Each structure stands twice: as C-alpha cells, then as structure tokens.
Amino acid sequence: MANKFYVTTPLYYVNASPHIGHSYTNIAADTLARFMRDRIGGENVWFLTGTDEHGQKIQKAAEEQGLAPGDFADKMVSQFVGLWKALDISYNDFIRTTEERHIACVQQVLQILYEQKDVYQDKYEGWYCTPCETFWIESQLTEGNCPDCKRKVERISETNYFFRLSKYQEWLIAHIKAHPEFIRPASRYNEVLSFLELNKLNDLCISRPKERLSWGIPLPFSPEHVTYVWFDALINYISAVGAFDESNRYKSRWWPADLHLIGKDILRQHAIYWPIMLAALKIEPPKTIFAHGWWMIGEAKMSKSRGNVVNPLDMVNEFGTDTYRYFLLRDVPFGMDGNFSEEAITKRFNADLANDLGNLVYRTLTMIEKYYQGSIPDKGEAKDAQAKKIEEKIKSLGGEVSACLAAQADFDFSAGIEKIWELINLANKYVEETKPWNLAKEGRSDELAAFIRLLVEVIREVARKLCAFMPKTAESITGQIGEKAIQKGQPLFPRRETS
Ligand code: MSP
C-alpha cells in the first residue's frame, strides 16, 4: 500500500462566487482525504486546494467593482474559505496564486525553461479571445468566433514567449500509453490520447504583454510581459509543497501527486500542458488525473447569464452539510454528468437518510431506552441466519468500501455508499423480521439482548464507514451510542415534506 497520498483540487477563479460545481470537486477530494487518513494515518495525507487569482477575468471583475485586483481577490477568497468551512472540507493547505511562495516558484520555472531554450520569444499574429485568454488560428475559429465560448475574437500581432509543447508530444503519447492509470476515467484517457495522435501540438503562448494585461506574474527575463494564467496556475501543485525550496519537502515527501481531481472541461490543460511542463523540468508527472463530470440544471449548464447558478450555501442552509455532501457523492457515479435539483435532494433525503439510516438509528436507540433504560445490553450472541449474514457483512464492509474508492475503481463514491446502505438495509429488515416487541412480550430476554447488541454493532460500523462521506453525521451517531450507554438526541434526518 502506498505510504502517502497527495490529492489536489483545481484552483478556483475568484472572479465569481463559488457554486455547486466547485463544491463538488472539493467534497470528493475531502472524502478521499478523510478516507485515506483513516487508512494510512493523517500524517501521510496531504490535501491541497486554493484559488487562481491572476489574469484577465479577475482584472476585469475587479475593475467592474472599482477595486484593485488584489483587494478584490482578498474579498472573494473569503467566500471560498467560508464555504469550505461550511462543507467541512479538511484541506491541509490553501494556496493562492498571488502568494510569494507561488510567484517565486513560477519565476524559477520560467527561468529554467528559458535558459534551456524550452521557452523562446516569437512574434505572434492571429486571433485572440479575450474572455478565454486563448489564441486561435484562423482554421480553428467557428464562424469567425471563438470555438470555446463562441464570442467575438480580435486580430492581434505582438511579441510573446512560447513554450515548446511540440517537442514533448511523442514523449507524452508514450507516457500515456504506458500508464493506463494516468488519465481517468477511461473515456477521458481515450479522448486525450486520440487528440494527441490526430493533432500536432502547437507551442503554447505563455506570456501576455503588460499593456494588455497587467495582473499577472512578471516574466523574470522580460518585465514587459506577464505569465499566461494557466501556465502560472498549474505550477501550484508543486509550488505549494515547496518545489525548489530548501526543505526539500516536496521531493522527499509529497511529489508526485497521487491524484489531481478536476472537471472535464480543464482536461487539456492538466493532461497535456502540465505533464509536458513537468517533463521539461525533469520532474515526474502526477500519478493520476481524474476528470469528473458536470452538474447541470435540467438540460442546461449553470451560468450567470442564464441566472441558474446554485449557491452551495443556500443548499447547506436548506438541507444541512451532510445531506448536500451525500447527494452529490451518491446520486451520480463519479465521472458522469448529473442533474441537480432540490426535488432530487429531497427524494434522496427521505428515502436514504430519513427512512433507512435515520430510522435504523432512532428505532435502535428507542428500544435501548424502552427495554434497557438506556444501557446497552452486554451479553448475548444472535445465532439466526439473518444475524450471521449481518455479521459477515460487518466484516466484509471495510474491504468493499475500500475497493470502490480505489483508483482502479475510478473512485466510485456512489458504489461505496451503496455498500454501506446494504448493511443498513439488512439491519432494518432484521428488525422487521425479528419483531423485537414480541421477544419483549414473551420474555425472551437473551434473544432480545443479542438482537439489540447486533444492531449496535451495525450502527457503530456504519458510523465508522460514513466518517469520510458525512463527518458530522458519523460524529453525531457516535455521540449518541456510547461505550455502555446511549444518549438519544433528536432524529438525525426528520422526514421532509415533498412539494
Ligand atoms: N482556474 C481554473 C483551474 C486552474 S487549476 C490549476 C478553473 N477554475 S474554475 O473556477 O473555472 O473551475 C474550477 C473547476 O470547477 C473546474 O474543474 C470545473 O470543471 C469545475 N466546474 C465548473 N462548473 C461545473 C459544474 N457545473 N459541475 C461540475 N464541475 C464544474 O477552471
């Protein structure tokens, strides 16, 4: 088993408030980090998130609010930090691309690549999409517009600096072919590989003239230019763990990253630009890049202009942190697109959380109160077939959940949760079949005690396994079921009315 786990999320642009898409990646990363801490020890897990603060988008958003970009970024960062707190995101480090530790590292990377001639100056002539900050050649345009955002492009001619992507294309193809786990899920692996096999990479323009964009990291060898925001931001994955610093923390400890979690829209930058940047620096590539799907609102993408952007804090206020985490991880297999709606959350809430989990905990606590005055019975071993089945499931559950959350299974959170629910459902069925009220009436006290003890074992195991997915719920369950006695609280998930 690996002795360390370094997981990252994208750095979120601070031009707008965080939405459910951003929260999705962080909840997934948090769940894996918690899961791995439990398995290999907290000191062996490093979970990095942060914010992407340079570039045109942010400069423009700051101007619109009449703020200096740095002040604007400070204001927006607090929204992300606040949301991560509300969602119980247990990151170890939060990097901002405007921090000195990052800027110094980016400049060092640029200097190395410039000196070894992997970065060179050239005159650029072509089309430019300002909102996307991307250069396009004539043949790439869609009806004269940007192929990504479909907006108008401008004709520009300027001196810039370029990174030799093309030189490393063959290396990247070979690397991908030799490492099926490098890009996941398989559909994304195929997408990148066939793109590379069918297209010749152009070198990447990594600078912007200061007169057009001033909000960026200056090139160490040309103060008239700032660094292209993607080239700057990707470096966070090594700058945050101290690449090139004295402590050598990164080489000896965290790098290569075990997992870069991203959304499918930023695959090209992560699976093509980033490994090539590392190869040029003679740094090992990350082990796995996993691109998850998109949350849609009905058939539509979320966007400010459509006015359908969902604020995660509203969802937390309405449903609670753990219900929100549960829904995102359970409703859609990781890697696929999903449909977000409050009705869908309510449905999951009532069926899985109120009916199954909440009910099991509540009815068990109620029986312990009623039949044992709150003390957990300490003797008795259930011997019937259903009890044996449950005992076996308790034993195998840990392995089953681990298998689902492994890289080989594409971090299938939904299937992992399903395994936990198999145990919950077995236990609920056991209650219905055993009819404990009859055991009590008939004075079959040994059987009743054994039955209750087994339910307590089930609930303890469920709480242990839920820790990574729903930390507050796990804590609340453990708080209610003590070593010897119970402390019954309010029902965990009181049923919600459906509209
Ligand atoms: N700043 C870049 C990333 C740099 S990483 C070195 C960026 N930022 S972003 O804020 O626009 O997007 C961050 C992530 O949110 C992306 O992974 C993107 O896929 C994800 N999502 C944005 N909208 C989303 C949904 N509707 N659903 C799921 N995730 C989506 O890109």
Short mmCIF file of C-alpha atoms in Angstrom, two decimals, residues 12-18 51-80 96 98 215 304:
data_model
loop_
_atom_site.label_atom_id
_atom_site.label_comp_id
_atom_site.label_asym_id
_atom_site.label_seq_id
_atom_site.Cartn_x
_atom_site.Cartn_y
_atom_site.Cartn_z
CA TYR A 12 -10.84 28.21 -8.42
CA TYR A 13 -11.04 31.51 -10.27
CA VAL A 14 -12.05 34.26 -7.89
CA ASN A 15 -13.95 36.35 -10.46
CA ALA A 16 -17.29 35.00 -9.20
CA SER A 17 -18.72 33.32 -6.12
CA PRO A 18 -18.28 29.58 -5.65
CA THR A 51 -7.59 29.99 -5.66
CA ASP A 52 -6.48 31.13 -9.10
CA GLU A 53 -6.20 34.90 -8.90
CA HIS A 54 -4.36 36.30 -11.91
CA GLY A 55 -5.46 37.05 -15.45
CA GLN A 56 -7.98 38.92 -17.48
CA LYS A 57 -11.15 37.57 -15.88
CA ILE A 58 -10.13 38.70 -12.42
CA GLN A 59 -8.70 42.02 -13.57
CA LYS A 60 -11.99 42.76 -15.33
CA ALA A 61 -14.19 41.69 -12.42
CA ALA A 62 -12.13 43.86 -10.06
CA GLU A 63 -12.43 46.87 -12.39
CA GLU A 64 -16.19 46.44 -12.51
CA GLN A 65 -16.31 46.73 -8.74
CA GLY A 66 -13.85 49.64 -8.71
CA LEU A 67 -11.33 47.65 -6.70
CA ALA A 68 -7.64 46.89 -7.12
CA PRO A 69 -7.34 43.25 -8.29
CA GLY A 70 -5.50 42.25 -5.10
CA ASP A 71 -8.19 43.72 -2.84
CA PHE A 72 -10.91 42.20 -4.95
CA ALA A 73 -9.24 38.77 -4.73
CA ASP A 74 -8.92 39.06 -0.93
CA LYS A 75 -12.62 39.73 -0.70
CA MET A 76 -13.55 36.79 -2.92
CA VAL A 77 -11.16 34.35 -1.27
CA SER A 78 -13.03 34.72 2.00
CA GLN A 79 -16.15 33.37 0.26
CA PHE A 80 -14.30 30.22 -0.75
CA ARG A 96 -3.38 31.50 -3.54
CA THR A 98 -0.79 35.72 -5.52
CA TRP A 215 -2.46 41.50 -13.47
CA LYS A 304 -24.65 33.77 -14.64
#
